[in-house]
mmCIF file with all atom_site columns, C-alpha atoms in Angstrom:
data_model
loop_
_atom_site.group_PDB
_atom_site.id
_atom_site.type_symbol
_atom_site.label_atom_id
_atom_site.label_alt_id
_atom_site.label_comp_id
_atom_site.label_asym_id
_atom_site.label_entity_id
_atom_site.label_seq_id
_atom_site.pdbx_PDB_ins_code
_atom_site.Cartn_x
_atom_site.Cartn_y
_atom_site.Cartn_z
_atom_site.occupancy
_atom_site.B_iso_or_equiv
_atom_site.pdbx_formal_charge
_atom_site.auth_seq_id
_atom_site.auth_comp_id
_atom_site.auth_asym_id
_atom_site.auth_atom_id
_atom_site.pdbx_PDB_model_num
ATOM 1   C CA . UNK G 1 1   ? -16.414 -4.438  -8.253  1.00 79.00 ? 8   UNK G CA 1
ATOM 2   C CA . UNK G 1 2   ? -12.893 -3.685  -7.097  1.00 90.00 ? 9   UNK G CA 1
ATOM 3   C CA . UNK G 1 3   ? -11.885 -5.316  -3.815  1.00 94.00 ? 10  UNK G CA 1
ATOM 4   C CA . UNK G 1 4   ? -8.998  -2.999  -2.960  1.00 96.00 ? 11  UNK G CA 1
ATOM 5   C CA . UNK G 1 5   ? -8.082  0.648   -3.391  1.00 98.00 ? 12  UNK G CA 1
ATOM 6   C CA . UNK G 1 6   ? -4.832  2.392   -4.253  1.00 98.00 ? 13  UNK G CA 1
ATOM 7   C CA . UNK G 1 7   ? -4.036  6.066   -3.812  1.00 98.00 ? 14  UNK G CA 1
ATOM 8   C CA . UNK G 1 8   ? -1.790  7.409   -6.581  1.00 98.00 ? 15  UNK G CA 1
ATOM 9   C CA . UNK G 1 9   ? -0.314  10.874  -6.097  1.00 98.00 ? 16  UNK G CA 1
ATOM 10  C CA . UNK G 1 10  ? 1.023   12.661  -9.136  1.00 95.00 ? 17  UNK G CA 1
ATOM 11  C CA . UNK G 1 11  ? -1.385  10.647  -11.244 1.00 94.00 ? 18  UNK G CA 1
ATOM 12  C CA . UNK G 1 12  ? -1.684  13.351  -13.865 1.00 89.00 ? 19  UNK G CA 1
ATOM 13  C CA . UNK G 1 13  ? 2.010   13.351  -14.806 1.00 88.00 ? 20  UNK G CA 1
ATOM 14  C CA . UNK G 1 14  ? 3.865   11.503  -17.524 1.00 88.00 ? 21  UNK G CA 1
ATOM 15  C CA . UNK G 1 15  ? 4.543   8.524   -15.272 1.00 94.00 ? 22  UNK G CA 1
ATOM 16  C CA . UNK G 1 16  ? 1.308   8.917   -13.337 1.00 95.00 ? 23  UNK G CA 1
ATOM 17  C CA . UNK G 1 17  ? -0.965  8.175   -16.265 1.00 94.00 ? 24  UNK G CA 1
ATOM 18  C CA . UNK G 1 18  ? 0.789   4.867   -16.891 1.00 96.00 ? 25  UNK G CA 1
ATOM 19  C CA . UNK G 1 19  ? 0.603   3.930   -13.204 1.00 97.00 ? 26  UNK G CA 1
ATOM 20  C CA . UNK G 1 20  ? -3.105  4.749   -12.978 1.00 97.00 ? 27  UNK G CA 1
ATOM 21  C CA . UNK G 1 21  ? -3.755  2.652   -16.091 1.00 96.00 ? 28  UNK G CA 1
ATOM 22  C CA . UNK G 1 22  ? -1.740  -0.278  -14.756 1.00 97.00 ? 29  UNK G CA 1
ATOM 23  C CA . UNK G 1 23  ? -3.697  -0.453  -11.516 1.00 97.00 ? 30  UNK G CA 1
ATOM 24  C CA . UNK G 1 24  ? -7.043  0.065   -13.237 1.00 96.00 ? 31  UNK G CA 1
ATOM 25  C CA . UNK G 1 25  ? -6.285  -2.773  -15.648 1.00 95.00 ? 32  UNK G CA 1
ATOM 26  C CA . UNK G 1 26  ? -5.466  -5.007  -12.679 1.00 96.00 ? 33  UNK G CA 1
ATOM 27  C CA . UNK G 1 27  ? -8.887  -4.358  -11.137 1.00 96.00 ? 34  UNK G CA 1
ATOM 28  C CA . UNK G 1 28  ? -7.971  -1.882  -8.417  1.00 97.00 ? 35  UNK G CA 1
ATOM 29  C CA . UNK G 1 29  ? -10.118 1.066   -7.359  1.00 97.00 ? 36  UNK G CA 1
ATOM 30  C CA . UNK G 1 30  ? -7.786  3.979   -8.127  1.00 98.00 ? 37  UNK G CA 1
ATOM 31  C CA . UNK G 1 31  ? -7.981  7.322   -6.317  1.00 98.00 ? 38  UNK G CA 1
ATOM 32  C CA . UNK G 1 32  ? -6.062  10.199  -7.901  1.00 98.00 ? 39  UNK G CA 1
ATOM 33  C CA . UNK G 1 33  ? -5.754  13.541  -6.088  1.00 97.00 ? 40  UNK G CA 1
ATOM 34  C CA . UNK G 1 34  ? -4.948  16.573  -8.231  1.00 94.00 ? 41  UNK G CA 1
ATOM 35  C CA . UNK G 1 35  ? -3.974  20.093  -7.218  1.00 87.00 ? 42  UNK G CA 1
ATOM 36  C CA . UNK G 1 36  ? -6.538  21.603  -9.596  1.00 85.00 ? 43  UNK G CA 1
ATOM 37  C CA . UNK G 1 37  ? -9.382  20.093  -11.562 1.00 77.00 ? 44  UNK G CA 1
ATOM 38  C CA . UNK G 1 38  ? -8.775  19.720  -15.268 1.00 67.00 ? 45  UNK G CA 1
ATOM 39  C CA . UNK G 1 39  ? -11.474 19.644  -17.978 1.00 62.00 ? 46  UNK G CA 1
ATOM 40  C CA . UNK G 1 40  ? -10.318 16.198  -19.130 1.00 57.00 ? 47  UNK G CA 1
ATOM 41  C CA . UNK G 1 41  ? -9.872  14.663  -15.672 1.00 49.00 ? 48  UNK G CA 1
ATOM 42  C CA . UNK G 1 42  ? -13.393 13.523  -14.824 1.00 47.00 ? 49  UNK G CA 1
ATOM 43  C CA . UNK G 1 43  ? -13.825 9.933   -13.663 1.00 45.00 ? 50  UNK G CA 1
ATOM 44  C CA . UNK G 1 44  ? -13.672 7.545   -16.592 1.00 51.00 ? 51  UNK G CA 1
ATOM 45  C CA . UNK G 1 45  ? -15.293 4.740   -14.610 1.00 58.00 ? 52  UNK G CA 1
ATOM 46  C CA . UNK G 1 46  ? -16.729 3.983   -11.191 1.00 67.00 ? 53  UNK G CA 1
ATOM 47  C CA . UNK G 1 47  ? -13.397 2.538   -10.097 1.00 87.00 ? 54  UNK G CA 1
ATOM 48  C CA . UNK G 1 48  ? -11.396 5.662   -10.983 1.00 95.00 ? 55  UNK G CA 1
ATOM 49  C CA . UNK G 1 49  ? -11.886 8.544   -8.557  1.00 96.00 ? 56  UNK G CA 1
ATOM 50  C CA . UNK G 1 50  ? -10.321 11.963  -9.043  1.00 96.00 ? 57  UNK G CA 1
ATOM 51  C CA . UNK G 1 51  ? -10.477 14.765  -6.488  1.00 96.00 ? 58  UNK G CA 1
ATOM 52  C CA . UNK G 1 52  ? -8.881  18.131  -5.885  1.00 96.00 ? 59  UNK G CA 1
ATOM 53  C CA . UNK G 1 53  ? -6.443  18.216  -2.966  1.00 97.00 ? 60  UNK G CA 1
ATOM 54  C CA . UNK G 1 54  ? -3.262  20.100  -2.134  1.00 96.00 ? 61  UNK G CA 1
ATOM 55  C CA . UNK G 1 55  ? -0.954  17.334  -0.928  1.00 97.00 ? 62  UNK G CA 1
ATOM 56  C CA . UNK G 1 56  ? 1.559   19.782  0.513   1.00 96.00 ? 63  UNK G CA 1
ATOM 57  C CA . UNK G 1 57  ? -1.092  20.732  3.081   1.00 97.00 ? 64  UNK G CA 1
ATOM 58  C CA . UNK G 1 58  ? -1.855  18.299  5.929   1.00 98.00 ? 65  UNK G CA 1
ATOM 59  C CA . UNK G 1 59  ? -5.607  18.806  5.527   1.00 98.00 ? 66  UNK G CA 1
ATOM 60  C CA . UNK G 1 60  ? -5.417  18.193  1.781   1.00 98.00 ? 67  UNK G CA 1
ATOM 61  C CA . UNK G 1 61  ? -3.365  15.047  2.218   1.00 98.00 ? 68  UNK G CA 1
ATOM 62  C CA . UNK G 1 62  ? -5.798  13.773  4.854   1.00 98.00 ? 69  UNK G CA 1
ATOM 63  C CA . UNK G 1 63  ? -8.755  14.483  2.565   1.00 97.00 ? 70  UNK G CA 1
ATOM 64  C CA . UNK G 1 64  ? -7.162  12.500  -0.257  1.00 98.00 ? 71  UNK G CA 1
ATOM 65  C CA . UNK G 1 65  ? -6.480  9.547   2.033   1.00 98.00 ? 72  UNK G CA 1
ATOM 66  C CA . UNK G 1 66  ? -10.023 9.605   3.422   1.00 98.00 ? 73  UNK G CA 1
ATOM 67  C CA . UNK G 1 67  ? -11.390 9.463   -0.124  1.00 97.00 ? 74  UNK G CA 1
ATOM 68  C CA . UNK G 1 68  ? -9.206  6.449   -0.828  1.00 97.00 ? 75  UNK G CA 1
ATOM 69  C CA . UNK G 1 69  ? -10.270 4.707   2.385   1.00 97.00 ? 76  UNK G CA 1
ATOM 70  C CA . UNK G 1 70  ? -14.002 5.471   2.377   1.00 95.00 ? 77  UNK G CA 1
ATOM 71  C CA . UNK G 1 71  ? -15.175 2.326   0.597   1.00 95.00 ? 78  UNK G CA 1
ATOM 72  C CA . UNK G 1 72  ? -15.314 -0.637  3.017   1.00 94.00 ? 79  UNK G CA 1
ATOM 73  C CA . UNK G 1 73  ? -15.763 -3.100  0.167   1.00 95.00 ? 80  UNK G CA 1
ATOM 74  C CA . UNK G 1 74  ? -12.479 -1.894  -1.335  1.00 96.00 ? 81  UNK G CA 1
ATOM 75  C CA . UNK G 1 75  ? -10.198 -0.963  1.589   1.00 96.00 ? 82  UNK G CA 1
ATOM 76  C CA . UNK G 1 76  ? -7.093  1.084   1.035   1.00 98.00 ? 83  UNK G CA 1
ATOM 77  C CA . UNK G 1 77  ? -4.278  -1.408  0.504   1.00 98.00 ? 84  UNK G CA 1
ATOM 78  C CA . UNK G 1 78  ? -1.637  0.612   -1.340  1.00 98.00 ? 85  UNK G CA 1
ATOM 79  C CA . UNK G 1 79  ? -0.210  4.111   -1.648  1.00 98.00 ? 86  UNK G CA 1
ATOM 80  C CA . UNK G 1 80  ? 1.967   5.158   -4.581  1.00 98.00 ? 87  UNK G CA 1
ATOM 81  C CA . UNK G 1 81  ? 3.886   8.388   -4.045  1.00 98.00 ? 88  UNK G CA 1
ATOM 82  C CA . UNK G 1 82  ? 4.680   9.881   -7.452  1.00 97.00 ? 89  UNK G CA 1
ATOM 83  C CA . UNK G 1 83  ? 4.127   13.565  -6.708  1.00 96.00 ? 90  UNK G CA 1
ATOM 84  C CA . UNK G 1 84  ? 7.287   15.589  -7.198  1.00 94.00 ? 91  UNK G CA 1
ATOM 85  C CA . UNK G 1 85  ? 9.199   17.812  -9.537  1.00 94.00 ? 92  UNK G CA 1
ATOM 86  C CA . UNK G 1 86  ? 12.609  18.802  -10.846 1.00 93.00 ? 93  UNK G CA 1
ATOM 87  C CA . UNK G 1 87  ? 14.461  22.074  -11.022 1.00 92.00 ? 94  UNK G CA 1
ATOM 88  C CA . UNK G 1 88  ? 18.092  22.613  -11.907 1.00 90.00 ? 95  UNK G CA 1
ATOM 89  C CA . UNK G 1 89  ? 20.296  25.424  -10.690 1.00 89.00 ? 96  UNK G CA 1
ATOM 90  C CA . UNK G 1 90  ? 23.868  26.297  -9.944  1.00 93.00 ? 97  UNK G CA 1
ATOM 91  C CA . UNK G 1 91  ? 26.354  24.703  -7.612  1.00 97.00 ? 98  UNK G CA 1
ATOM 92  C CA . UNK G 1 92  ? 25.582  24.614  -3.906  1.00 97.00 ? 99  UNK G CA 1
ATOM 93  C CA . UNK G 1 93  ? 27.168  27.989  -3.154  1.00 96.00 ? 100 UNK G CA 1
ATOM 94  C CA . UNK G 1 94  ? 25.124  29.499  -5.999  1.00 96.00 ? 101 UNK G CA 1
ATOM 95  C CA . UNK G 1 95  ? 21.761  28.036  -4.935  1.00 96.00 ? 102 UNK G CA 1
ATOM 96  C CA . UNK G 1 96  ? 19.462  30.238  -2.818  1.00 96.00 ? 103 UNK G CA 1
ATOM 97  C CA . UNK G 1 97  ? 18.108  28.420  0.208   1.00 97.00 ? 104 UNK G CA 1
ATOM 98  C CA . UNK G 1 98  ? 14.561  29.148  -0.977  1.00 97.00 ? 105 UNK G CA 1
ATOM 99  C CA . UNK G 1 99  ? 15.229  27.194  -4.188  1.00 97.00 ? 106 UNK G CA 1
ATOM 100 C CA . UNK G 1 100 ? 16.786  24.362  -2.185  1.00 97.00 ? 107 UNK G CA 1
ATOM 101 C CA . UNK G 1 101 ? 13.838  24.181  0.196   1.00 97.00 ? 108 UNK G CA 1
ATOM 102 C CA . UNK G 1 102 ? 11.385  24.338  -2.700  1.00 97.00 ? 109 UNK G CA 1
ATOM 103 C CA . UNK G 1 103 ? 12.609  20.960  -3.901  1.00 97.00 ? 110 UNK G CA 1
ATOM 104 C CA . UNK G 1 104 ? 12.042  19.491  -0.434  1.00 97.00 ? 111 UNK G CA 1
ATOM 105 C CA . UNK G 1 105 ? 8.518   20.935  -0.408  1.00 97.00 ? 112 UNK G CA 1
ATOM 106 C CA . UNK G 1 106 ? 7.698   19.569  -3.857  1.00 97.00 ? 113 UNK G CA 1
ATOM 107 C CA . UNK G 1 107 ? 9.244   16.105  -3.504  1.00 97.00 ? 114 UNK G CA 1
ATOM 108 C CA . UNK G 1 108 ? 9.433   15.172  0.178   1.00 98.00 ? 115 UNK G CA 1
ATOM 109 C CA . UNK G 1 109 ? 6.548   16.939  1.900   1.00 98.00 ? 116 UNK G CA 1
ATOM 110 C CA . UNK G 1 110 ? 3.658   15.319  -0.078  1.00 98.00 ? 117 UNK G CA 1
ATOM 111 C CA . UNK G 1 111 ? 5.235   11.881  0.300   1.00 98.00 ? 118 UNK G CA 1
ATOM 112 C CA . UNK G 1 112 ? 5.501   12.355  4.054   1.00 98.00 ? 119 UNK G CA 1
ATOM 113 C CA . UNK G 1 113 ? 2.042   13.841  4.593   1.00 98.00 ? 120 UNK G CA 1
ATOM 114 C CA . UNK G 1 114 ? 0.164   11.347  2.421   1.00 98.00 ? 121 UNK G CA 1
ATOM 115 C CA . UNK G 1 115 ? 1.969   8.325   3.836   1.00 98.00 ? 122 UNK G CA 1
ATOM 116 C CA . UNK G 1 116 ? 1.578   9.587   7.388   1.00 98.00 ? 123 UNK G CA 1
ATOM 117 C CA . UNK G 1 117 ? -2.183  9.912   6.903   1.00 98.00 ? 124 UNK G CA 1
ATOM 118 C CA . UNK G 1 118 ? -2.492  6.563   5.118   1.00 98.00 ? 125 UNK G CA 1
ATOM 119 C CA . UNK G 1 119 ? -0.547  4.343   7.503   1.00 98.00 ? 126 UNK G CA 1
ATOM 120 C CA . UNK G 1 120 ? -3.319  3.949   10.111  1.00 98.00 ? 127 UNK G CA 1
ATOM 121 C CA . UNK G 1 121 ? -5.714  2.868   7.360   1.00 98.00 ? 128 UNK G CA 1
ATOM 122 C CA . UNK G 1 122 ? -3.251  0.349   5.941   1.00 98.00 ? 129 UNK G CA 1
ATOM 123 C CA . UNK G 1 123 ? -2.672  -1.098  9.404   1.00 97.00 ? 130 UNK G CA 1
ATOM 124 C CA . UNK G 1 124 ? -6.424  -1.252  10.076  1.00 95.00 ? 131 UNK G CA 1
ATOM 125 C CA . UNK G 1 125 ? -6.988  -3.067  6.775   1.00 94.00 ? 132 UNK G CA 1
ATOM 126 C CA . UNK G 1 126 ? -4.595  -5.801  7.865   1.00 95.00 ? 133 UNK G CA 1
ATOM 127 C CA . UNK G 1 127 ? -1.595  -4.504  5.968   1.00 97.00 ? 134 UNK G CA 1
ATOM 128 C CA . UNK G 1 128 ? -0.633  -3.107  2.632   1.00 98.00 ? 135 UNK G CA 1
ATOM 129 C CA . UNK G 1 129 ? 2.094   -1.489  0.614   1.00 98.00 ? 136 UNK G CA 1
ATOM 130 C CA . UNK G 1 130 ? 3.649   1.916   0.129   1.00 98.00 ? 137 UNK G CA 1
ATOM 131 C CA . UNK G 1 131 ? 5.701   2.563   -2.989  1.00 98.00 ? 138 UNK G CA 1
ATOM 132 C CA . UNK G 1 132 ? 7.803   5.706   -3.218  1.00 98.00 ? 139 UNK G CA 1
ATOM 133 C CA . UNK G 1 133 ? 9.496   7.137   -6.288  1.00 97.00 ? 140 UNK G CA 1
ATOM 134 C CA . UNK G 1 134 ? 12.930  8.642   -5.728  1.00 97.00 ? 141 UNK G CA 1
ATOM 135 C CA . UNK G 1 135 ? 15.514  8.905   -8.530  1.00 96.00 ? 142 UNK G CA 1
ATOM 136 C CA . UNK G 1 136 ? 18.838  7.465   -9.535  1.00 96.00 ? 143 UNK G CA 1
ATOM 137 C CA . UNK G 1 137 ? 20.276  10.837  -8.506  1.00 95.00 ? 144 UNK G CA 1
ATOM 138 C CA . UNK G 1 138 ? 19.615  9.852   -4.876  1.00 96.00 ? 145 UNK G CA 1
ATOM 139 C CA . UNK G 1 139 ? 22.458  7.335   -5.246  1.00 96.00 ? 146 UNK G CA 1
ATOM 140 C CA . UNK G 1 140 ? 24.443  8.976   -8.045  1.00 96.00 ? 147 UNK G CA 1
ATOM 141 C CA . UNK G 1 141 ? 24.216  12.776  -7.720  1.00 95.00 ? 148 UNK G CA 1
ATOM 142 C CA . UNK G 1 142 ? 25.008  15.114  -10.566 1.00 95.00 ? 149 UNK G CA 1
ATOM 143 C CA . UNK G 1 143 ? 26.018  18.787  -10.339 1.00 96.00 ? 150 UNK G CA 1
ATOM 144 C CA . UNK G 1 144 ? 23.582  21.659  -10.500 1.00 96.00 ? 151 UNK G CA 1
ATOM 145 C CA . UNK G 1 145 ? 20.616  20.106  -8.694  1.00 96.00 ? 152 UNK G CA 1
ATOM 146 C CA . UNK G 1 146 ? 21.427  20.037  -4.989  1.00 97.00 ? 153 UNK G CA 1
ATOM 147 C CA . UNK G 1 147 ? 17.838  20.538  -3.883  1.00 97.00 ? 154 UNK G CA 1
ATOM 148 C CA . UNK G 1 148 ? 16.448  17.834  -6.149  1.00 97.00 ? 155 UNK G CA 1
ATOM 149 C CA . UNK G 1 149 ? 19.178  15.338  -5.292  1.00 97.00 ? 156 UNK G CA 1
ATOM 150 C CA . UNK G 1 150 ? 18.785  15.950  -1.560  1.00 98.00 ? 157 UNK G CA 1
ATOM 151 C CA . UNK G 1 151 ? 15.008  15.684  -1.716  1.00 98.00 ? 158 UNK G CA 1
ATOM 152 C CA . UNK G 1 152 ? 15.077  12.385  -3.583  1.00 98.00 ? 159 UNK G CA 1
ATOM 153 C CA . UNK G 1 153 ? 17.666  10.994  -1.167  1.00 98.00 ? 160 UNK G CA 1
ATOM 154 C CA . UNK G 1 154 ? 15.381  12.047  1.672   1.00 98.00 ? 161 UNK G CA 1
ATOM 155 C CA . UNK G 1 155 ? 12.438  10.241  0.043   1.00 98.00 ? 162 UNK G CA 1
ATOM 156 C CA . UNK G 1 156 ? 14.557  7.091   -0.055  1.00 98.00 ? 163 UNK G CA 1
ATOM 157 C CA . UNK G 1 157 ? 15.551  7.484   3.595   1.00 98.00 ? 164 UNK G CA 1
ATOM 158 C CA . UNK G 1 158 ? 11.931  8.063   4.614   1.00 98.00 ? 165 UNK G CA 1
ATOM 159 C CA . UNK G 1 159 ? 10.790  4.951   2.742   1.00 98.00 ? 166 UNK G CA 1
ATOM 160 C CA . UNK G 1 160 ? 13.437  2.817   4.434   1.00 98.00 ? 167 UNK G CA 1
ATOM 161 C CA . UNK G 1 161 ? 12.363  4.188   7.818   1.00 98.00 ? 168 UNK G CA 1
ATOM 162 C CA . UNK G 1 162 ? 8.731   3.312   7.137   1.00 98.00 ? 169 UNK G CA 1
ATOM 163 C CA . UNK G 1 163 ? 9.755   -0.204  6.121   1.00 98.00 ? 170 UNK G CA 1
ATOM 164 C CA . UNK G 1 164 ? 11.501  -0.689  9.470   1.00 98.00 ? 171 UNK G CA 1
ATOM 165 C CA . UNK G 1 165 ? 8.839   0.926   11.645  1.00 98.00 ? 172 UNK G CA 1
ATOM 166 C CA . UNK G 1 166 ? 5.832   -0.871  10.139  1.00 98.00 ? 173 UNK G CA 1
ATOM 167 C CA . UNK G 1 167 ? 7.254   -4.280  9.300   1.00 96.00 ? 174 UNK G CA 1
ATOM 168 C CA . UNK G 1 168 ? 5.587   -5.878  12.330  1.00 96.00 ? 175 UNK G CA 1
ATOM 169 C CA . UNK G 1 169 ? 2.260   -4.324  11.306  1.00 97.00 ? 176 UNK G CA 1
ATOM 170 C CA . UNK G 1 170 ? 2.294   -5.968  7.885   1.00 97.00 ? 177 UNK G CA 1
ATOM 171 C CA . UNK G 1 171 ? 2.874   -2.735  5.974   1.00 98.00 ? 178 UNK G CA 1
ATOM 172 C CA . UNK G 1 172 ? 5.665   -2.834  3.402   1.00 98.00 ? 179 UNK G CA 1
ATOM 173 C CA . UNK G 1 173 ? 7.480   0.117   1.857   1.00 98.00 ? 180 UNK G CA 1
ATOM 174 C CA . UNK G 1 174 ? 9.734   -0.008  -1.186  1.00 98.00 ? 181 UNK G CA 1
ATOM 175 C CA . UNK G 1 175 ? 11.284  2.593   -3.471  1.00 98.00 ? 182 UNK G CA 1
ATOM 176 C CA . UNK G 1 176 ? 11.842  2.699   -7.214  1.00 98.00 ? 183 UNK G CA 1
ATOM 177 C CA . UNK G 1 177 ? 14.650  4.787   -8.683  1.00 97.00 ? 184 UNK G CA 1
ATOM 178 C CA . UNK G 1 178 ? 14.072  5.833   -12.297 1.00 95.00 ? 185 UNK G CA 1
ATOM 179 C CA . UNK G 1 179 ? 16.771  7.251   -14.524 1.00 92.00 ? 186 UNK G CA 1
ATOM 180 C CA . UNK G 1 180 ? 15.417  9.496   -17.291 1.00 87.00 ? 187 UNK G CA 1
ATOM 181 C CA . UNK G 1 181 ? 11.776  8.666   -17.986 1.00 89.00 ? 188 UNK G CA 1
ATOM 182 C CA . UNK G 1 182 ? 10.702  8.737   -21.627 1.00 83.00 ? 189 UNK G CA 1
ATOM 183 C CA . UNK G 1 183 ? 7.980   11.395  -21.410 1.00 88.00 ? 190 UNK G CA 1
ATOM 184 C CA . UNK G 1 184 ? 7.053   14.141  -23.890 1.00 85.00 ? 191 UNK G CA 1
ATOM 185 C CA . UNK G 1 185 ? 8.347   16.771  -21.463 1.00 88.00 ? 192 UNK G CA 1
ATOM 186 C CA . UNK G 1 186 ? 11.750  15.090  -21.142 1.00 88.00 ? 193 UNK G CA 1
ATOM 187 C CA . UNK G 1 187 ? 12.009  14.642  -24.893 1.00 89.00 ? 194 UNK G CA 1
ATOM 188 C CA . UNK G 1 188 ? 11.276  18.328  -25.386 1.00 90.00 ? 195 UNK G CA 1
ATOM 189 C CA . UNK G 1 189 ? 13.907  19.242  -22.799 1.00 87.00 ? 196 UNK G CA 1
ATOM 190 C CA . UNK G 1 190 ? 16.540  16.907  -24.306 1.00 91.00 ? 197 UNK G CA 1
ATOM 191 C CA . UNK G 1 191 ? 15.748  16.645  -28.030 1.00 92.00 ? 198 UNK G CA 1
ATOM 192 C CA . UNK G 1 192 ? 19.220  15.415  -28.977 1.00 87.00 ? 199 UNK G CA 1
ATOM 193 C CA . UNK G 1 193 ? 19.417  12.604  -26.412 1.00 91.00 ? 200 UNK G CA 1
ATOM 194 C CA . UNK G 1 194 ? 19.210  8.927   -27.328 1.00 89.00 ? 201 UNK G CA 1
ATOM 195 C CA . UNK G 1 195 ? 15.615  8.394   -26.243 1.00 90.00 ? 202 UNK G CA 1
ATOM 196 C CA . UNK G 1 196 ? 15.811  4.672   -26.937 1.00 89.00 ? 203 UNK G CA 1
ATOM 197 C CA . UNK G 1 197 ? 17.948  4.331   -23.813 1.00 90.00 ? 204 UNK G CA 1
ATOM 198 C CA . UNK G 1 198 ? 15.357  5.913   -21.543 1.00 91.00 ? 205 UNK G CA 1
ATOM 199 C CA . UNK G 1 199 ? 12.860  3.899   -19.533 1.00 91.00 ? 206 UNK G CA 1
ATOM 200 C CA . UNK G 1 200 ? 9.220   3.936   -20.630 1.00 93.00 ? 207 UNK G CA 1
ATOM 201 C CA . UNK G 1 201 ? 6.514   4.948   -18.130 1.00 93.00 ? 208 UNK G CA 1
ATOM 202 C CA . UNK G 1 202 ? 4.647   1.675   -18.691 1.00 95.00 ? 209 UNK G CA 1
ATOM 203 C CA . UNK G 1 203 ? 7.747   -0.309  -17.731 1.00 95.00 ? 210 UNK G CA 1
ATOM 204 C CA . UNK G 1 204 ? 8.078   1.564   -14.445 1.00 96.00 ? 211 UNK G CA 1
ATOM 205 C CA . UNK G 1 205 ? 4.337   1.229   -13.839 1.00 97.00 ? 212 UNK G CA 1
ATOM 206 C CA . UNK G 1 206 ? 4.590   -2.556  -14.036 1.00 97.00 ? 213 UNK G CA 1
ATOM 207 C CA . UNK G 1 207 ? 7.297   -2.580  -11.378 1.00 98.00 ? 214 UNK G CA 1
ATOM 208 C CA . UNK G 1 208 ? 5.275   -0.291  -9.120  1.00 98.00 ? 215 UNK G CA 1
ATOM 209 C CA . UNK G 1 209 ? 2.160   -2.421  -9.478  1.00 98.00 ? 216 UNK G CA 1
ATOM 210 C CA . UNK G 1 210 ? 4.185   -5.513  -8.602  1.00 98.00 ? 217 UNK G CA 1
ATOM 211 C CA . UNK G 1 211 ? 5.583   -3.864  -5.475  1.00 98.00 ? 218 UNK G CA 1
ATOM 212 C CA . UNK G 1 212 ? 2.051   -2.956  -4.401  1.00 98.00 ? 219 UNK G CA 1
ATOM 213 C CA . UNK G 1 213 ? 0.672   -6.440  -4.985  1.00 96.00 ? 220 UNK G CA 1
ATOM 214 C CA . UNK G 1 214 ? 0.661   -9.589  -2.877  1.00 95.00 ? 221 UNK G CA 1
ATOM 215 C CA . UNK G 1 215 ? 3.165   -11.090 -5.314  1.00 95.00 ? 222 UNK G CA 1
ATOM 216 C CA . UNK G 1 216 ? 5.880   -9.004  -3.629  1.00 97.00 ? 223 UNK G CA 1
ATOM 217 C CA . UNK G 1 217 ? 4.739   -9.789  -0.079  1.00 95.00 ? 224 UNK G CA 1
ATOM 218 C CA . UNK G 1 218 ? 8.213   -10.842 1.179   1.00 96.00 ? 225 UNK G CA 1
ATOM 219 C CA . UNK G 1 219 ? 9.796   -7.601  -0.033  1.00 97.00 ? 226 UNK G CA 1
ATOM 220 C CA . UNK G 1 220 ? 10.120  -4.448  2.061   1.00 98.00 ? 227 UNK G CA 1
ATOM 221 C CA . UNK G 1 221 ? 12.845  -1.839  2.294   1.00 98.00 ? 228 UNK G CA 1
ATOM 222 C CA . UNK G 1 222 ? 14.004  -2.559  -1.251  1.00 98.00 ? 229 UNK G CA 1
ATOM 223 C CA . UNK G 1 223 ? 15.578  0.043   -3.523  1.00 97.00 ? 230 UNK G CA 1
ATOM 224 C CA . UNK G 1 224 ? 14.681  -0.970  -7.078  1.00 98.00 ? 231 UNK G CA 1
ATOM 225 C CA . UNK G 1 225 ? 16.556  0.564   -10.029 1.00 96.00 ? 232 UNK G CA 1
ATOM 226 C CA . UNK G 1 226 ? 14.427  1.192   -13.102 1.00 96.00 ? 233 UNK G CA 1
ATOM 227 C CA . UNK G 1 227 ? 17.036  2.688   -15.384 1.00 94.00 ? 234 UNK G CA 1
ATOM 228 C CA . UNK G 1 228 ? 16.262  1.211   -18.792 1.00 88.00 ? 235 UNK G CA 1
ATOM 229 C CA . UNK G 1 229 ? 19.576  1.519   -20.671 1.00 86.00 ? 236 UNK G CA 1
ATOM 230 C CA . UNK G 1 230 ? 20.279  5.092   -19.540 1.00 82.00 ? 237 UNK G CA 1
#
């Protein structure tokens, strides 16, 4: 039986599948909220729990956290915020505010709502870890994606704030910054790129699992690049 639970948002994505597998292999109880149920997304084992929840809604985020924290024998000890998305556009003066705000809704809002709901449980369990996924663009912006770049920078700022506010309560928060992740969707979008330079999902998953584990107990407020050779 698992002795600890982790909540993984965005667990159905290209990176999410690798993260879910990494935690399951390490003996965690893994809870994966999804916006809609999929025919192939039923629980594969007792320690893998999938549920339908809209993480952009406070009630949906709270429901996902309650599912992750409802097993006393395996208290919630980690939250991994992967949920997000990317959309390109024009320069700032060409970007409608609705498109800009959409990126904040997709990338920042679920991270905030899920973490906000989970923090009391992590504190009550004696501590734990939050891992957020931003992007290299948060530190090195590129043109044509103002909403995405701003949202990922905001995720980083939020994570650093959580690290400061909850340090005395034994809750750590760190952020990983991927470059281009080697997923089928990214390969389809950039067929002529040198894919060998991209970072594999399993490599990022190992870093995330480390940041959620007791092995990284002294580390909070870190910004960890996971760029591969990109």
